[in-house]
């Protein structure tokens, strides 16, 4: 039997499963590219205006966040887009590749779906091949969309094509990383974690290299994202760094295919270690078990967001230094009266959205345990339904609150380290982080209400609330959305502290929504049957 026998059938199955997910990725990437080109266009074509705005990306802190600032000594709209925003387009391509490959390989093995599929006439490499084809389809269509957006803005065709093809090469590299990591670990979480760690390391190496010197320094060349940026679209137009991305990506893919031949379905090169035969007394309680199971995920979210918050907090000095040159659209979002304070309040709000995402992910894990039969086993041990759900929610709410406080504190520390004259900035931003807690709890309450009565829609409802909130928070003012639509944004009701004073009435309403949602969730959970996949 051919090693890729059954690929066409599997491909149709994956395409059906991803009929919403893949178009959503494509639309999100193209929309992001279109949005930033509109923002760049708002700066105007005047070289003097562009040069004034280029300081955002050209100083050390700007290079730390966005790249080596190639071409910003003589900026144009196209160069501004490539230097300031192309990196984030590349990161979106990398995330799409990682999530798609892991979802259709290791996650399917973990759920037992692969074992059922392989019981038919299906070759050993058919599943990975199909997953890569689906990933390639999404990446190619997204790249064509980015290319079309750049051309529509009048950017030179050569540089626009270079950005699109570089994004494809980044997707190939991280698809290879994901294909390899899927062979190494038994759990999809560990496989995704390794691929995500490679992406985070690539970003960190690029930060070190690009911050050291304009144009990049040796550490920049240790990063796959650095290779992508060293192509220098609209400035250097170098194509040869793409050979590094494509070469390593293909090598990882070949290693993934080869390692798949040395293991059984469901196993991995590095098998998980069995846990201890006995546990402490705390682990035998619903609360102790919930804390043990949810701790790794929240720790990863908390550490990552705190580091990001410190970096973005330190960027406030660059924002304050360029206050007179920022476009009107951006100052409208950040508050024109106190630009630095408005920027810090906006970033703390954004981290509140991410804290909600961490909570939604943990609630999704609760639903996943139910579908895999783990919840039924737990309840059979004598833990009551109410105690089980209460323990999970206690840990999720406590961890989400800690993340809000940690990101607020880290943002303040970053701003203080950047040399601000405000001696109260750390305390103010810690309070700003606390100010986001009611909105995060309201999101938890909404998801729990769905979990209790409509569990199939709980995850979709949670991510819809968070996605809509993040979109309206980031783009509501820029797009001048109608006020009734803005009012539906859970995160839009808390005050922009420290620019505005804390508003207690919205906080009371958000806490009421959280309490009502949790009560509805408990009521529904106590009445319905435990679900199975």
Coordinates of C-alpha atoms in Angstrom, one line a residue:
X1 CA 0.0 0.0 0.0
X2 CA 1.2 3.4 -0.9
X3 CA 2.2 5.5 2.2
X4 CA -0.1 8.3 1.0
X5 CA -3.1 6.1 0.1
X6 CA -6.3 7.7 1.1
X7 CA -4.9 11.2 1.1
X8 CA -7.7 12.5 -1.2
X9 CA -10.4 11.1 1.1
X10 CA -8.8 12.5 4.2
X11 CA -8.3 15.8 2.5
X12 CA -12.1 16.1 1.8
X13 CA -12.7 15.2 5.5
X14 CA -10.3 17.8 6.8
X15 CA -11.7 20.4 4.4
X16 CA -15.2 19.8 5.7
X17 CA -14.0 20.0 9.3
X18 CA -12.2 23.3 8.6
X19 CA -14.9 24.8 6.4
X20 CA -15.2 27.7 8.9
X21 CA -11.8 27.7 10.6
X22 CA -9.7 28.1 7.4
X23 CA -11.7 30.8 5.8
X24 CA -11.7 32.6 9.2
X25 CA -7.9 32.5 9.3
X26 CA -7.7 33.8 5.7
X27 CA -10.2 36.6 6.3
X28 CA -8.4 37.6 9.5
X29 CA -5.0 37.8 7.9
X30 CA -6.2 39.7 4.9
X31 CA -8.3 42.1 7.0
X32 CA -5.3 42.8 9.2
X33 CA -3.2 43.6 6.2
X34 CA -5.9 45.8 4.7
X35 CA -6.4 47.6 8.0
X36 CA -2.8 48.5 8.6
X37 CA -2.4 49.7 5.0
X38 CA -5.3 52.0 5.6
X39 CA -3.7 53.2 8.8
X40 CA -0.4 53.8 7.0
X41 CA -2.3 55.7 4.2
X42 CA -3.7 58.0 6.9
X43 CA -0.2 59.2 7.6
X44 CA -0.2 60.7 4.0
X45 CA 2.4 60.5 1.3
X46 CA 4.4 63.5 2.5
X47 CA 8.0 62.4 3.2
X48 CA 8.3 64.8 6.1
X49 CA 5.2 63.5 7.8
X50 CA 6.3 59.9 7.3
X51 CA 9.8 60.7 8.6
X52 CA 8.3 62.2 11.8
X53 CA 6.1 59.1 12.3
X54 CA 8.9 56.7 11.5
X55 CA 10.5 57.4 14.9
X56 CA 7.9 55.0 16.3
X57 CA 9.7 52.1 14.7
X58 CA 13.2 53.5 14.2
X59 CA 14.4 54.0 17.7
X60 CA 15.7 51.1 19.8
X61 CA 12.3 50.3 21.5
X62 CA 10.5 50.5 18.2
X63 CA 13.0 48.1 16.6
X64 CA 12.6 45.8 19.6
X65 CA 8.9 45.5 18.8
X66 CA 8.7 45.6 15.0
X67 CA 12.0 44.9 13.3
X68 CA 15.3 46.3 12.0
X69 CA 13.7 49.5 10.6
X70 CA 15.1 48.9 7.1
X71 CA 14.4 51.9 4.9
X72 CA 13.0 54.2 7.6
X73 CA 15.8 56.8 7.0
X74 CA 13.9 57.6 3.8
X75 CA 10.4 56.3 4.5
X76 CA 7.5 55.7 2.0
X77 CA 4.1 54.3 2.7
X78 CA 5.2 50.9 1.4
X79 CA 8.4 50.9 3.5
X80 CA 6.4 52.0 6.6
X81 CA 4.1 49.0 6.1
X82 CA 7.0 46.6 5.6
X83 CA 9.1 47.9 8.5
X84 CA 6.3 48.3 11.0
X85 CA 3.7 45.7 10.3
X86 CA 4.9 42.9 8.0
X87 CA 6.4 41.1 11.0
X88 CA 2.9 40.6 12.5
X89 CA 1.6 39.3 9.1
X90 CA 4.4 36.7 9.2
X91 CA 3.5 35.8 12.8
X92 CA -0.2 35.2 11.8
X93 CA 1.0 32.9 9.0
X94 CA 3.1 31.0 11.5
X95 CA 0.3 30.6 14.0
X96 CA -2.1 29.4 11.3
X97 CA 0.4 26.8 10.2
X98 CA 1.1 25.5 13.7
X99 CA -2.5 25.3 14.8
X100 CA -3.7 23.6 11.5
X101 CA -1.0 21.0 11.4
X102 CA -1.3 20.1 15.1
X103 CA -5.1 19.9 15.0
X104 CA -5.1 17.4 12.1
X105 CA -2.2 15.3 13.4
X106 CA -1.4 15.0 17.1
X107 CA -4.8 16.2 18.3
X108 CA -6.5 13.6 16.2
X109 CA -4.2 10.9 17.5
X110 CA -4.9 12.0 21.1
X111 CA -8.6 11.9 20.6
X112 CA -8.5 8.4 19.0
X113 CA -9.8 9.7 15.6
X114 CA -6.6 8.6 13.9
X115 CA -6.9 5.1 15.1
X116 CA -10.3 4.8 13.5
X117 CA -9.1 6.4 10.3
X118 CA -6.0 4.1 10.0
X119 CA -8.2 1.0 10.4
X120 CA -9.2 1.7 6.8
X121 CA -7.1 1.7 3.7
X122 CA -5.0 4.7 4.6
X123 CA -1.2 5.1 4.2
X124 CA 1.1 5.9 7.0
X125 CA 1.8 9.4 5.7
X126 CA -1.7 10.2 4.4
X127 CA -2.8 12.2 7.4
X128 CA 0.3 14.4 7.7
X129 CA 0.2 15.0 3.9
X130 CA -3.4 16.0 4.0
X131 CA -2.8 18.4 6.9
X132 CA 0.0 20.0 5.0
X133 CA -2.1 20.4 1.9
X134 CA -4.9 22.1 3.9
X135 CA -2.3 24.4 5.6
X136 CA -0.7 25.2 2.2
X137 CA -4.1 26.1 0.8
X138 CA -4.8 28.5 3.6
X139 CA -1.4 30.1 3.4
X140 CA -1.4 30.5 -0.4
X141 CA -4.9 32.1 -0.5
X142 CA -3.9 34.4 2.4
X143 CA -0.7 35.3 0.7
X144 CA -2.6 36.2 -2.5
X145 CA -4.9 38.3 -0.4
X146 CA -2.0 40.2 1.2
X147 CA -0.4 40.7 -2.2
X148 CA -3.7 42.1 -3.6
X149 CA -4.1 44.4 -0.7
X150 CA -0.6 45.8 -1.1
X151 CA -1.1 46.3 -4.8
X152 CA -4.4 48.0 -4.2
X153 CA -2.6 50.5 -2.0
X154 CA -0.2 51.3 -4.9
X155 CA 2.9 49.6 -3.4
X156 CA 5.5 48.4 -5.8
X157 CA 4.7 45.0 -7.2
X158 CA 8.2 43.5 -6.5
X159 CA 8.2 44.3 -2.8
X160 CA 4.5 43.3 -2.4
X161 CA 5.3 39.9 -4.0
X162 CA 8.3 39.6 -1.7
X163 CA 6.2 40.1 1.4
X164 CA 3.6 37.6 0.2
X165 CA 6.1 34.9 -0.7
X166 CA 8.1 35.6 2.6
X167 CA 4.8 35.0 4.5
X168 CA 4.5 31.7 2.6
X169 CA 8.0 30.7 3.5
X170 CA 7.4 31.5 7.2
X171 CA 4.2 29.3 7.0
X172 CA 6.3 26.5 5.4
X173 CA 9.0 26.8 8.2
X174 CA 6.5 26.6 11.0
X175 CA 4.4 23.9 9.3
X176 CA 7.6 21.9 9.3
X177 CA 8.2 22.7 13.0
X178 CA 4.7 21.6 13.9
X179 CA 5.0 18.4 11.8
X180 CA 8.1 17.5 13.7
X181 CA 6.8 18.4 17.1
X182 CA 3.7 16.3 16.5
X183 CA 5.9 13.2 16.3
X184 CA 7.8 14.0 19.5
X185 CA 5.1 14.3 22.1
X186 CA 1.9 12.4 22.9
X187 CA -0.2 15.4 23.8
X188 CA -1.3 18.1 21.4
X189 CA -0.7 20.6 24.1
X190 CA 2.9 19.7 24.4
X191 CA 3.3 19.6 20.6
X192 CA 1.7 23.0 20.2
X193 CA 3.8 24.2 23.1
X194 CA 7.1 23.2 21.5
X195 CA 6.1 24.8 18.2
X196 CA 5.0 27.9 20.0
X197 CA 8.2 28.0 22.0
X198 CA 10.2 28.0 18.7
X199 CA 8.1 30.9 17.5
X200 CA 8.6 32.8 20.8
X201 CA 12.3 32.1 20.7
X202 CA 12.5 33.4 17.1
X203 CA 10.8 36.6 18.1
X204 CA 13.0 37.0 21.2
X205 CA 16.2 36.5 19.2
X206 CA 15.0 39.0 16.6
X207 CA 14.2 41.5 19.4
X208 CA 17.8 41.3 20.7
X209 CA 19.4 41.6 17.3
X210 CA 17.2 44.4 16.0
X211 CA 17.3 46.5 19.1
X212 CA 21.1 46.4 19.2
X213 CA 21.5 48.1 15.8
X214 CA 19.4 49.6 13.0
X215 CA 19.3 47.1 10.2
X216 CA 19.8 44.2 12.5
X217 CA 22.9 42.5 14.2
X218 CA 24.1 38.9 14.3
X219 CA 21.4 37.7 16.7
X220 CA 18.8 38.8 14.1
X221 CA 20.3 36.1 11.7
X222 CA 19.7 33.4 14.3
X223 CA 15.9 33.9 14.0
X224 CA 13.6 32.6 11.3
X225 CA 11.5 35.8 11.7
X226 CA 14.8 37.7 11.4
X227 CA 15.5 36.0 8.1
X228 CA 12.0 37.0 6.9
X229 CA 12.6 40.6 7.8
X230 CA 16.1 40.7 6.4
X231 CA 14.5 40.3 2.9
X232 CA 13.9 44.1 3.2
X233 CA 10.9 44.5 1.0
X234 CA 10.8 47.9 -0.9
X235 CA 14.4 48.6 0.3
X236 CA 16.8 45.7 -0.3
X237 CA 14.4 43.3 -2.1
X238 CA 16.6 40.4 -1.1
X239 CA 15.2 37.0 -2.1
X240 CA 18.0 34.7 -0.9
X241 CA 17.1 34.7 2.9
X242 CA 13.9 32.8 1.7
X243 CA 16.2 29.8 1.0
X244 CA 17.0 29.6 4.7
X245 CA 13.3 29.5 5.6
X246 CA 12.4 27.0 2.8
X247 CA 15.4 24.8 3.4
X248 CA 14.9 24.4 7.2
X249 CA 11.1 24.1 6.7
X250 CA 11.6 21.2 4.2
X251 CA 14.2 19.6 6.5
X252 CA 11.7 19.6 9.4
X253 CA 9.0 18.2 7.2
X254 CA 11.2 15.4 6.0
X255 CA 12.2 14.7 9.6
X256 CA 8.5 14.6 10.6
X257 CA 7.6 12.1 7.9
X258 CA 10.6 10.0 8.7
X259 CA 9.9 9.9 12.5
X260 CA 6.3 8.9 11.8
X261 CA 7.6 5.6 10.5
X262 CA 9.3 4.7 13.8
X263 CA 6.3 4.9 16.1
X264 CA 2.8 3.4 16.6
X265 CA -0.4 5.4 16.3
X266 CA -0.9 7.3 19.6
X267 CA 2.7 7.0 20.7
X268 CA 5.5 9.5 20.4
X269 CA 9.3 9.6 20.3
X270 CA 9.3 11.0 23.8
X271 CA 6.7 9.2 25.8
X272 CA 5.1 10.9 28.7
X273 CA 6.3 9.8 32.1
X274 CA 3.8 8.1 34.4
X275 CA 2.7 10.2 37.4
X276 CA 3.4 9.3 41.0
X277 CA 1.5 6.3 42.3
X278 CA 0.2 8.4 45.2
X279 CA -0.7 12.0 45.6
X280 CA -0.9 14.5 48.4
X281 CA -4.2 14.9 50.3
X282 CA -4.9 18.2 48.5
X283 CA -4.9 16.4 45.1
X284 CA -7.7 14.2 46.3
X285 CA -10.1 17.2 46.5
X286 CA -11.9 18.8 43.5
X287 CA -10.2 22.1 44.2
X288 CA -6.7 20.5 44.4
X289 CA -7.3 18.5 41.2
X290 CA -8.6 21.6 39.4
X291 CA -5.6 23.6 40.4
X292 CA -3.2 20.9 39.4
X293 CA -4.8 20.4 35.9
X294 CA -5.2 24.1 35.1
X295 CA -1.9 25.4 36.5
X296 CA 0.3 24.8 33.5
X297 CA -1.9 26.5 31.0
X298 CA -2.5 29.6 33.2
X299 CA 1.2 29.8 34.1
X300 CA 2.1 29.9 30.4
X301 CA -0.5 32.6 29.7
X302 CA 0.5 34.6 32.8
X303 CA 4.3 34.6 32.1
X304 CA 3.9 35.3 28.4
X305 CA 1.4 38.2 29.0
X306 CA 3.5 39.7 31.8
X307 CA 6.6 39.8 29.7
X308 CA 4.7 41.3 26.8
X309 CA 3.1 43.8 29.2
X310 CA 6.5 44.9 30.4
X311 CA 7.8 45.4 26.9
X312 CA 4.7 47.3 25.8
X313 CA 4.9 49.4 29.0
X314 CA 8.4 50.4 28.1
X315 CA 7.2 51.5 24.7
X316 CA 5.2 54.3 26.3
X317 CA 8.3 56.5 26.3
X318 CA 8.5 56.3 22.5
X319 CA 4.8 57.1 22.2
X320 CA 5.2 60.1 24.5
X321 CA 8.2 61.3 22.5
X322 CA 6.3 61.2 19.2
X323 CA 3.1 62.7 20.5
X324 CA 3.1 65.6 18.1
X325 CA 3.7 63.4 15.0
X326 CA 1.2 60.6 15.5
X327 CA -1.8 60.4 13.1
X328 CA -5.1 61.7 14.3
X329 CA -6.7 58.3 14.1
X330 CA -4.2 56.8 16.5
X331 CA -4.5 59.7 19.0
X332 CA -8.3 59.3 18.9
X333 CA -7.9 55.7 20.1
X334 CA -5.3 56.5 22.8
X335 CA -6.8 59.7 24.1
X336 CA -5.4 63.0 22.7
X337 CA -5.1 64.7 26.1
X338 CA -2.7 62.3 27.8
X339 CA -1.1 60.2 25.0
X340 CA 1.2 58.2 27.2
X341 CA -1.5 57.5 29.9
X342 CA -4.0 56.7 27.2
X343 CA -1.6 54.3 25.5
X344 CA -0.9 52.5 28.9
X345 CA -4.6 52.3 29.7
X346 CA -5.3 50.9 26.2
X347 CA -2.6 48.3 26.6
X348 CA -3.9 47.2 30.0
X349 CA -7.4 46.8 28.5
X350 CA -6.0 44.7 25.6
X351 CA -4.3 42.5 28.2
X352 CA -7.6 42.1 29.9
X353 CA -9.0 40.8 26.7
X354 CA -6.1 38.2 26.6
X355 CA -6.8 37.3 30.3
X356 CA -10.4 36.5 29.1
X357 CA -9.0 34.3 26.4
X358 CA -7.0 32.4 29.0
X359 CA -10.2 31.8 31.0
X360 CA -12.1 30.8 27.9
X361 CA -9.4 28.3 27.1
X362 CA -9.6 26.8 30.6
X363 CA -13.4 26.5 30.3
X364 CA -12.9 24.8 27.0
X365 CA -10.7 22.3 28.8
X366 CA -13.6 21.7 31.3
X367 CA -15.8 20.8 28.3
X368 CA -13.1 18.7 26.7
X369 CA -12.8 16.6 29.9
X370 CA -16.5 16.1 29.8
X371 CA -16.5 14.9 26.2
X372 CA -13.5 12.5 26.9
X373 CA -15.3 10.8 29.8
X374 CA -13.0 12.1 32.5
X375 CA -15.7 14.1 34.2
X376 CA -17.9 11.1 34.4
X377 CA -15.1 9.1 36.1
X378 CA -14.5 12.0 38.5
X379 CA -18.2 12.2 39.4
X380 CA -18.3 8.5 39.9
X381 CA -15.6 8.9 42.6
X382 CA -18.0 10.8 44.9
X383 CA -17.3 14.4 43.9
X384 CA -20.6 16.1 43.5
X385 CA -21.5 18.0 40.4
X386 CA -21.7 21.3 42.3
X387 CA -18.3 20.9 44.0
X388 CA -16.7 19.9 40.7
X389 CA -17.9 23.0 38.8
X390 CA -17.3 25.3 41.8
X391 CA -13.7 24.1 42.1
X392 CA -13.0 24.6 38.4
X393 CA -14.6 28.1 38.4
X394 CA -12.7 29.1 41.6
X395 CA -9.4 28.2 40.0
X396 CA -10.2 29.8 36.7
X397 CA -11.5 33.1 38.3
X398 CA -8.5 33.3 40.7
X399 CA -6.0 32.7 37.9
X400 CA -7.7 35.2 35.6
X401 CA -7.6 37.8 38.4
X402 CA -3.9 37.2 39.0
X403 CA -3.2 37.6 35.3
X404 CA -5.0 41.0 35.2
X405 CA -3.0 42.2 38.2
X406 CA 0.3 40.8 36.9
X407 CA -0.1 42.4 33.5
X408 CA -1.1 45.7 35.0
X409 CA 1.9 45.6 37.4
X410 CA 4.3 44.6 34.5
X411 CA 3.0 47.4 32.3
X412 CA 3.7 49.8 35.1
X413 CA 7.2 48.4 35.7
X414 CA 7.9 48.7 32.0
X415 CA 6.7 52.3 31.9
X416 CA 8.7 53.2 35.0
X417 CA 11.8 51.6 33.6
X418 CA 11.5 53.6 30.4
X419 CA 12.1 56.8 32.4
X420 CA 8.7 58.3 33.0
X421 CA 8.4 61.2 35.4
X422 CA 5.2 59.8 36.9
X423 CA 6.3 58.2 40.2
X424 CA 2.8 56.6 40.7
X425 CA 2.7 54.8 37.4
X426 CA 3.3 51.3 38.8
X427 CA 0.5 51.7 41.4
X428 CA -1.8 53.3 38.9
X429 CA -1.4 50.6 36.3
X430 CA -1.8 47.9 39.0
X431 CA -5.1 49.4 39.8
X432 CA -5.8 49.7 36.0
X433 CA -5.3 45.9 35.8
X434 CA -7.7 45.4 38.7
X435 CA -10.2 47.6 36.9
X436 CA -10.3 44.9 34.1
X437 CA -11.3 42.1 36.4
X438 CA -15.1 42.7 36.3
X439 CA -15.1 42.5 32.5
X440 CA -13.1 39.2 32.6
X441 CA -15.5 37.8 35.2
X442 CA -18.4 38.8 33.0
X443 CA -17.0 36.8 30.1
X444 CA -16.5 33.8 32.4
X445 CA -20.1 34.1 33.6
X446 CA -21.4 34.2 30.0
X447 CA -19.4 31.0 29.0
X448 CA -20.5 29.2 32.2
X449 CA -24.2 30.0 31.4
X450 CA -23.8 28.3 28.0
X451 CA -21.8 25.4 29.5
X452 CA -24.7 24.7 31.9
X453 CA -27.5 24.7 29.3
X454 CA -26.0 24.7 25.8
X455 CA -22.6 23.1 26.3
X456 CA -22.0 22.6 22.5
X457 CA -22.1 26.3 22.0
X458 CA -20.1 27.4 25.1
X459 CA -16.7 27.6 23.4
X460 CA -18.1 29.4 20.3
X461 CA -20.0 31.9 22.5
X462 CA -16.9 32.6 24.6
X463 CA -14.7 33.2 21.7
X464 CA -17.3 35.3 19.9
X465 CA -17.6 37.6 22.9
X466 CA -13.9 37.9 23.2
X467 CA -13.3 38.3 19.5
X468 CA -16.0 40.9 19.2
X469 CA -14.7 42.7 22.2
X470 CA -11.2 42.7 21.0
X471 CA -12.2 44.0 17.6
X472 CA -14.4 46.8 18.9
X473 CA -11.8 47.8 21.4
X474 CA -9.1 48.0 18.8
X475 CA -11.0 49.3 15.9
X476 CA -14.3 50.7 17.2
X477 CA -13.2 54.3 17.3
X478 CA -11.2 54.1 14.1
X479 CA -14.1 52.6 12.1
X480 CA -16.6 55.0 13.9
X481 CA -18.9 52.1 14.7
X482 CA -22.4 52.9 16.0
X483 CA -22.7 53.4 19.7
X484 CA -25.3 50.6 20.2
X485 CA -22.8 48.2 18.6
X486 CA -20.1 49.5 20.9
X487 CA -22.3 49.0 23.9
X488 CA -22.3 45.2 23.2
X489 CA -18.6 45.2 23.9
X490 CA -18.0 43.8 27.4
X491 CA -14.6 45.4 27.7
X492 CA -15.9 48.8 26.5
X493 CA -17.7 49.7 29.7
X494 CA -14.8 49.8 32.2
X495 CA -13.1 53.2 32.5
X496 CA -9.8 53.9 30.8
X497 CA -7.9 54.3 34.1
X498 CA -5.6 56.1 34.8
X499 CA -6.7 58.6 32.2
X500 CA -10.3 58.5 33.5
X501 CA -11.5 57.8 37.0
X502 CA -12.8 54.4 37.9
X503 CA -16.5 54.1 37.1
X504 CA -18.3 52.0 39.7
X505 CA -21.6 51.6 38.0
X506 CA -20.3 49.6 35.0
X507 CA -18.3 47.5 37.4
X508 CA -21.5 46.7 39.3
X509 CA -23.3 45.7 36.1
X510 CA -20.5 43.5 34.9
X511 CA -20.3 41.7 38.3
X512 CA -24.0 41.2 38.1
X513 CA -23.7 39.7 34.6
X514 CA -21.0 37.4 36.0
X515 CA -23.0 36.3 39.0
X516 CA -26.1 35.7 36.8
X517 CA -24.2 33.7 34.3
X518 CA -22.6 31.5 37.0
X519 CA -25.9 30.9 38.6
X520 CA -27.5 30.0 35.3
X521 CA -24.6 27.7 34.6
X522 CA -24.9 25.9 37.9
X523 CA -28.7 25.5 37.4
X524 CA -28.2 24.0 33.9
X525 CA -25.3 21.8 34.9
X526 CA -27.4 20.3 37.8
X527 CA -30.2 19.3 35.4
X528 CA -28.5 18.0 32.3
X529 CA -26.8 14.8 31.5
X530 CA -23.0 14.5 31.4
X531 CA -22.2 14.6 27.7
X532 CA -20.0 12.3 25.7
X533 CA -18.3 12.7 22.3

